[in-house]
Tab-separated table of C-alpha atoms in Angstrom:
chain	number	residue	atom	x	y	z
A	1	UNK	CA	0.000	0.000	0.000
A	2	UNK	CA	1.425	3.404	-1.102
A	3	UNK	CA	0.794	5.290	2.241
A	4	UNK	CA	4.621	7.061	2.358
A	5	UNK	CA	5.845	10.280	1.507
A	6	UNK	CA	9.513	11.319	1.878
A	7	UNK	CA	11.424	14.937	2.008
A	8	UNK	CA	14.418	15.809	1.116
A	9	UNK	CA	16.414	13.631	-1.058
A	10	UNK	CA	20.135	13.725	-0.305
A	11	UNK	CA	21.826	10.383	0.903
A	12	UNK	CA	19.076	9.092	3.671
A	13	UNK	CA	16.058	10.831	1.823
A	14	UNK	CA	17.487	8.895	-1.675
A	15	UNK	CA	18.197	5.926	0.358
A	16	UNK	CA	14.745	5.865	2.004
A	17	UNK	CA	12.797	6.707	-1.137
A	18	UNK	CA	14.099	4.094	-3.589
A	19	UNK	CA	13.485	1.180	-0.597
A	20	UNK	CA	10.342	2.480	0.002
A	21	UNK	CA	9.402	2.795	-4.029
A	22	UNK	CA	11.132	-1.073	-3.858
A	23	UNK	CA	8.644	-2.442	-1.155
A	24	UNK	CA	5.593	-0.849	-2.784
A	25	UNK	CA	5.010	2.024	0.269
A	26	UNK	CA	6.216	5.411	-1.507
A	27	UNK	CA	3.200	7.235	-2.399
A	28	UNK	CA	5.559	10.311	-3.316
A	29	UNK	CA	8.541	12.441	-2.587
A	30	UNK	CA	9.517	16.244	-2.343
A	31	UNK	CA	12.798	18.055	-2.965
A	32	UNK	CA	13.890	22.007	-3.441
A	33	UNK	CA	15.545	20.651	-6.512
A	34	UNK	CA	12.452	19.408	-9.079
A	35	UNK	CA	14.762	16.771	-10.816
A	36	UNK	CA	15.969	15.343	-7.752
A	37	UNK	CA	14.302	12.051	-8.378
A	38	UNK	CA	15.417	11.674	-11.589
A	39	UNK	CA	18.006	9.307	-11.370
A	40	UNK	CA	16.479	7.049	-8.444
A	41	UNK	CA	15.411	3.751	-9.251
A	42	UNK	CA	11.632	3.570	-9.036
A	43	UNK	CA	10.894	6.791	-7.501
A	44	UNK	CA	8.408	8.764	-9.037
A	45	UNK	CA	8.677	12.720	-9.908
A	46	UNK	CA	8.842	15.321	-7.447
A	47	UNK	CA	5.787	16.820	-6.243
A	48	UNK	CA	5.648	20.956	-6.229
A	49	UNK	CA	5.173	21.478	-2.821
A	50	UNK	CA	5.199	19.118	0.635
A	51	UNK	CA	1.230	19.575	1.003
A	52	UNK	CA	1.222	17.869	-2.262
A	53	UNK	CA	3.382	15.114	-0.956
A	54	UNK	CA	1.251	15.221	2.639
A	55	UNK	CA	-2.290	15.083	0.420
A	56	UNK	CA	-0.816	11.245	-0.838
A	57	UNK	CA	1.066	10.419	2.143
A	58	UNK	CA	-0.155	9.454	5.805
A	59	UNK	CA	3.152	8.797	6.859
A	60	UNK	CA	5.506	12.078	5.990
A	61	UNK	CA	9.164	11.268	6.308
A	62	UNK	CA	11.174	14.706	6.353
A	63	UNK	CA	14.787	13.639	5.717
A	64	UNK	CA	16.012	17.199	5.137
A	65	UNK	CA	19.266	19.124	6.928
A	66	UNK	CA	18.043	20.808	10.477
A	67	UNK	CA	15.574	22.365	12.660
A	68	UNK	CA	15.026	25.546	10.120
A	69	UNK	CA	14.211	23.543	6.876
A	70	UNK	CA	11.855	20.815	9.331
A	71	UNK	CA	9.729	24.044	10.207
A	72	UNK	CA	10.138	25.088	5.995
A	73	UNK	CA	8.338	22.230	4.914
A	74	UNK	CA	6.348	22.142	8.114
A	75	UNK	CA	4.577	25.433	7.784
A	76	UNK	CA	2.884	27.860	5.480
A	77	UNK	CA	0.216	26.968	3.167
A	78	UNK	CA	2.574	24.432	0.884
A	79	UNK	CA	3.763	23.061	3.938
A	80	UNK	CA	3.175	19.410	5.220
A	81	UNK	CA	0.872	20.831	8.100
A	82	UNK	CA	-1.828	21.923	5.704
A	83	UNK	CA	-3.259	18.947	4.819
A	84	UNK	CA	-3.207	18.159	8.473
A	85	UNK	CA	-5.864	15.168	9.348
A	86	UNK	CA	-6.432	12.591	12.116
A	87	UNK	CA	-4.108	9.320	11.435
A	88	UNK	CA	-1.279	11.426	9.761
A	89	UNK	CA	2.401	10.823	11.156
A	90	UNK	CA	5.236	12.649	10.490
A	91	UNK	CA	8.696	10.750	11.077
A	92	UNK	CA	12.037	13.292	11.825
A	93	UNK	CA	15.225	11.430	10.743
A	94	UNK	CA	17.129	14.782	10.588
A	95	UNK	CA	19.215	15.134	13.568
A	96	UNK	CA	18.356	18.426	15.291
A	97	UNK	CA	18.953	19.335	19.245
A	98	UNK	CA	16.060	18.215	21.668
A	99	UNK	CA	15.258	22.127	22.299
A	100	UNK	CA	14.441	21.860	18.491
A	101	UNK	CA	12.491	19.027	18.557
A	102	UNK	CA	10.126	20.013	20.965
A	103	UNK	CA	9.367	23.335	19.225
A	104	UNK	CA	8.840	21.392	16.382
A	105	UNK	CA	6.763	19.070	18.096
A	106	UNK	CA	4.859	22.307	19.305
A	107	UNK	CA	3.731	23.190	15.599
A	108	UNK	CA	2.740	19.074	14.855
A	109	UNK	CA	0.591	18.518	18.338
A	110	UNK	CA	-1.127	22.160	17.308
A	111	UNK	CA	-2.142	20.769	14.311
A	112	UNK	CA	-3.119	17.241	15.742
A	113	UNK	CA	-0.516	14.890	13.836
A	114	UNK	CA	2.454	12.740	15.598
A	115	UNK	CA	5.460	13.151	15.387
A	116	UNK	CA	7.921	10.196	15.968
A	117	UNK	CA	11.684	11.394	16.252
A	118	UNK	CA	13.977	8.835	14.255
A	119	UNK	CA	17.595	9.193	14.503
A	120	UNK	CA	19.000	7.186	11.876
A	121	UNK	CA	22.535	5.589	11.067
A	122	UNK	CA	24.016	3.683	8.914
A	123	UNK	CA	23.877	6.570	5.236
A	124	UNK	CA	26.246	5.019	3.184
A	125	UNK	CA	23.743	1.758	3.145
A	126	UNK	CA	20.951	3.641	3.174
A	127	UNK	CA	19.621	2.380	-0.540
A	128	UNK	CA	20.270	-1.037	0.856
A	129	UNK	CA	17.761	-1.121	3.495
A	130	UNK	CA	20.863	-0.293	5.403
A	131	UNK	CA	19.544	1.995	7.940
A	132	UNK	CA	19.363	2.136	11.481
A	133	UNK	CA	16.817	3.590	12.798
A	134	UNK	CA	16.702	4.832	16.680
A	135	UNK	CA	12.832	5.527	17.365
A	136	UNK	CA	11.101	7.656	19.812
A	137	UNK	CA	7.354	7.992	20.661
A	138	UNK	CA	4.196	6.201	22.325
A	139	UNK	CA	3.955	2.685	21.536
A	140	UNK	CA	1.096	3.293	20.083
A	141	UNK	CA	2.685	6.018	17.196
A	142	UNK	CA	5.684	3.964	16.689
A	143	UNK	CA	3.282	1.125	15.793
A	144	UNK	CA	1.569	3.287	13.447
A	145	UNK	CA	4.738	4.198	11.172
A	146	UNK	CA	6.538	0.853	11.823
A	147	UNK	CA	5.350	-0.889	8.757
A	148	UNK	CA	7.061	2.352	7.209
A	149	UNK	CA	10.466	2.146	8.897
A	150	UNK	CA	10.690	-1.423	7.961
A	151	UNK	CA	10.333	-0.728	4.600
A	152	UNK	CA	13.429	1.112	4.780
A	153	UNK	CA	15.488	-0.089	7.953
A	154	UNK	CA	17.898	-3.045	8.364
A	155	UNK	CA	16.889	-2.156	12.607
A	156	UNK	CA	14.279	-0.086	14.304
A	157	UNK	CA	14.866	0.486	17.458
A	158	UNK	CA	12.378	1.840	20.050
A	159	UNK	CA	14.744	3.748	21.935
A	160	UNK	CA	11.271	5.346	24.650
A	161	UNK	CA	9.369	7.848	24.740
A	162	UNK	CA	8.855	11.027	22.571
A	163	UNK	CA	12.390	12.836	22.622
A	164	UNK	CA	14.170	9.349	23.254
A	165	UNK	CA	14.876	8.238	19.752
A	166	UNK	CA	16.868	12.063	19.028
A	167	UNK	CA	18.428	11.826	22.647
A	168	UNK	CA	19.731	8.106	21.512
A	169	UNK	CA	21.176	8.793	18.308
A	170	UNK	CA	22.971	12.191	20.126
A	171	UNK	CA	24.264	9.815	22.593
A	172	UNK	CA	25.555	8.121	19.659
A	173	UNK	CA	27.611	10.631	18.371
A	174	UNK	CA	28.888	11.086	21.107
A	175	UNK	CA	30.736	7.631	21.428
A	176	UNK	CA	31.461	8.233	17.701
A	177	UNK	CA	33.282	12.226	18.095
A	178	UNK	CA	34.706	10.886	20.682
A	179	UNK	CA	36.100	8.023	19.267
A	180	UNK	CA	37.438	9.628	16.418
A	181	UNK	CA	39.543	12.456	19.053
A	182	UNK	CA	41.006	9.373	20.138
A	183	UNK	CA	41.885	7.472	17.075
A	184	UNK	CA	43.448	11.190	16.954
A	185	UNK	CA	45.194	11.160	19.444
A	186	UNK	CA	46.517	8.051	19.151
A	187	UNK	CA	47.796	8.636	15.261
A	188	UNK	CA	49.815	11.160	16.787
A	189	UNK	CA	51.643	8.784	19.112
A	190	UNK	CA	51.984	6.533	15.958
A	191	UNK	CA	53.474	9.036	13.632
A	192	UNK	CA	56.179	10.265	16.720
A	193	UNK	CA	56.902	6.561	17.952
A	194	UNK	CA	57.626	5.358	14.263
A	195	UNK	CA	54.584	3.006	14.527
A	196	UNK	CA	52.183	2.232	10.729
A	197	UNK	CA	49.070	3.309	11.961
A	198	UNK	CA	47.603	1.711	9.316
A	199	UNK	CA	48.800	-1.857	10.886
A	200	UNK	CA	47.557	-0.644	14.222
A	201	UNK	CA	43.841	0.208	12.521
A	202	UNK	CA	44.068	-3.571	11.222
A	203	UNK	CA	45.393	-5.291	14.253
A	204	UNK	CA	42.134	-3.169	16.218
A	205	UNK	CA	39.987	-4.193	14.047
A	206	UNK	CA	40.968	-8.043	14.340
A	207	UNK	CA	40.701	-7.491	18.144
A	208	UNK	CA	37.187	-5.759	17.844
A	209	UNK	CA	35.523	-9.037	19.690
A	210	UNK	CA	37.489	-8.814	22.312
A	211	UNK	CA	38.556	-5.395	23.259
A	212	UNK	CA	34.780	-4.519	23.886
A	213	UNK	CA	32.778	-1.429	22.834
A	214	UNK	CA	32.878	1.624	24.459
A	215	UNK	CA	29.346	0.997	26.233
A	216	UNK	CA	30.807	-2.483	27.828
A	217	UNK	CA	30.820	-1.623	31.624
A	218	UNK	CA	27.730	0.987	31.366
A	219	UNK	CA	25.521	-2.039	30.120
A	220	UNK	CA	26.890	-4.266	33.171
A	221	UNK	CA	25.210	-4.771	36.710
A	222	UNK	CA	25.373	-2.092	39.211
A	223	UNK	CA	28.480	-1.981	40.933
A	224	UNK	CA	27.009	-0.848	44.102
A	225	UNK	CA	24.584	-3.718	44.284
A	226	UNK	CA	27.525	-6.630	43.573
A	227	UNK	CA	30.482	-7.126	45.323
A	228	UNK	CA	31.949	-9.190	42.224
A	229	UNK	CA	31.003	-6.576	39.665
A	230	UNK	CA	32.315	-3.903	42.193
A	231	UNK	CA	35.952	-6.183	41.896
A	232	UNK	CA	35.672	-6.470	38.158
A	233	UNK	CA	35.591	-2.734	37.725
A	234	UNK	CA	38.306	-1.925	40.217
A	235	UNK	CA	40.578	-4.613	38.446
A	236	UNK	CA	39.242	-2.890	35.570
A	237	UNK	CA	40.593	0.820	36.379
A	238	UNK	CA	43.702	-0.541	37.803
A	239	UNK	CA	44.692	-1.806	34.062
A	240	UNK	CA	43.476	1.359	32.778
A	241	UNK	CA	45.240	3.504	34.954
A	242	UNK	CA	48.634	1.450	34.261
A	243	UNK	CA	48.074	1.466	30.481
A	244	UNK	CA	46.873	5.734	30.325
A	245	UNK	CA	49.941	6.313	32.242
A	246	UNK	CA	52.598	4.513	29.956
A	247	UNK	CA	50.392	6.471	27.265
A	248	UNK	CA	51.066	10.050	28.760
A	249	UNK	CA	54.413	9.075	29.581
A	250	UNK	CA	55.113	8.206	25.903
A	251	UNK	CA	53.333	11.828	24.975
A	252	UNK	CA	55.328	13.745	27.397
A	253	UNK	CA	58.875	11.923	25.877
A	254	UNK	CA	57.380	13.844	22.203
A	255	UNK	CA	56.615	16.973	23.955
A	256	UNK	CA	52.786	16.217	23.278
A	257	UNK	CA	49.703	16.217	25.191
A	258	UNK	CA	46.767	13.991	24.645
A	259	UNK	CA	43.641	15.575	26.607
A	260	UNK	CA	41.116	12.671	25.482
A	261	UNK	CA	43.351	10.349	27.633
A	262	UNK	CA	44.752	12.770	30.224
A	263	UNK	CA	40.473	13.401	31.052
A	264	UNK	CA	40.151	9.927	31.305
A	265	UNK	CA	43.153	9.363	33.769
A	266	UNK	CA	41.791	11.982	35.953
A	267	UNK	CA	38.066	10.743	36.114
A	268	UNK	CA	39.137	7.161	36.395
A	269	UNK	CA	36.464	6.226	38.954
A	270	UNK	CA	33.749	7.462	36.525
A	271	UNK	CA	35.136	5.469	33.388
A	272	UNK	CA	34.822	2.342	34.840
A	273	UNK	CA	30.827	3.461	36.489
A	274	UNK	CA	32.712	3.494	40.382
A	275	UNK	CA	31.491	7.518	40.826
A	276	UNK	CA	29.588	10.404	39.296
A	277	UNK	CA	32.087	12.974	38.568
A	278	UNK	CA	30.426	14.954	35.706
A	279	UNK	CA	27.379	16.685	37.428
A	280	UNK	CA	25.133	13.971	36.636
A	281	UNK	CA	22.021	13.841	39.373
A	282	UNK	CA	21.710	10.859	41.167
């Protein structure tokens, strides 16, 4: 049943709309640019305006940049809000800030239509049902578009509540920012200690199963309620304390600093989940 609309075609919108056109769901799609559809696979031409697109569609997919262009297709009289009716659904897969997302979520509970917030990752697969799609609303609004996101998705996950599926896929970034300041910083102890960091990226990637991801001892059982758990984490940071420190060491012989790794030394407790450093309320 053609019940799907998408907006925005760059890499996720394109992605979306030619799995969507493959599974039989797109009902039509909306761009700025009028031959954006052109050379997609299936997808038919682009509508003029999104309340053309939100006339076909129930579910509205806006796949556009940020918070300004959601409320540009969102608003006005050729905007998606329109052609507002009972049993529409829009689904956000642009990443915007939660402050964002609630004013947007202002303009679609004015106009009585969900809104489910859908981080997604995963772009480069996207027009291989390569997505991943980190979902926030009522169980009963995630139901609705679900159909939808497995058109499209390799995963949905239902992350909680309105707001949870955005917060998740910031939370995300996080670990992957982060992750890249540290593959930083350690490239620069590579390129001063004569090491091929390309031999290092292989050998980490051959030890992926067993080094652990960098949510392994936040998914774990409360230290405070397990004595064992409590042992494993001290044994934990006392590794990680030994192996930072040979690390700054090295940085300081290069006349270097690595912050990523000297924060981490000096919130040890916190790294390994032992004590609440950061502000965080109990």
């Amino acid at each position: 049943m053609k019940n799907a609309g998408v907006i925005g075609l760059g890499q996720i919108g394109a992605g979306v709309a030619i799995c969507l056109a493959r599974s039989g769901q797109l009902a039509a799609v909306y761009d700025v640019r009028a031959d954006a559809s052109d050379t997609l696979d299936g997808v038919p031409a682009v509508v003029a305006s999104p309340a053309e697109l939100a006339r076909q569609a129930d579910v509205v997919i806006i796949a556009v940049v940020n918070a300004k262009q959601t409320v540009d297709v969102l608003s006005g009289p050729d905007g998606v809000l329109a052609q507002a009716r009972p049993g529409m659904s829009i689904v956000l897969v642009a990443t915007v800030s939660i402050e964002d997302l609630n004013a947007l979520r202002a303009l679609t509970d004015a106009a009585g239509v969900d809104l489910v917030d859908c981080g997604v990752t995963g772009g480069p697969k996207s027009r291989e049902n390569g997505l991943v799609c980190l979902v926030g609303g009522t169980d009963e609004s995630v139901a609705r578009v679900r159909p939808v996101l497995d058109g499209f998705a390799k995963l949905v996950a239902h992350m909680g509540g309105p707001g949870a599926g955005m917060a998740a896929k910031i939370a995300r970034n996080v670990i992957v920012f982060g992750g890249l300041r540290a593959g930083y910083e350690a490239a620069i102890l590579c390129r001063n200690a004569g090491v091929d960091v390309r031999q290092l990226s292989e050998v980490i990637d051959a030890s992926s199963d067993s080094v652990g991801g960098p949510l392994m001892l936040a998914v774990r059982d409360d230290p405070a309620s397990s004595e064992q758990e409590a042992a494993i984490r001290e044994y934990t940071r006392a590794l990680m304390i030994k192996d930072l420190d040979a690390a700054i060491d090295l940085a300081r012989s290069y006349g270097i600093t690595l912050p990523l790794i000297e924060l981490t030394r000096r919130t040890d407790q916190a790294v390994v989940g032992m004590a609440d450093v950061m502000g965080e309320k109990a």
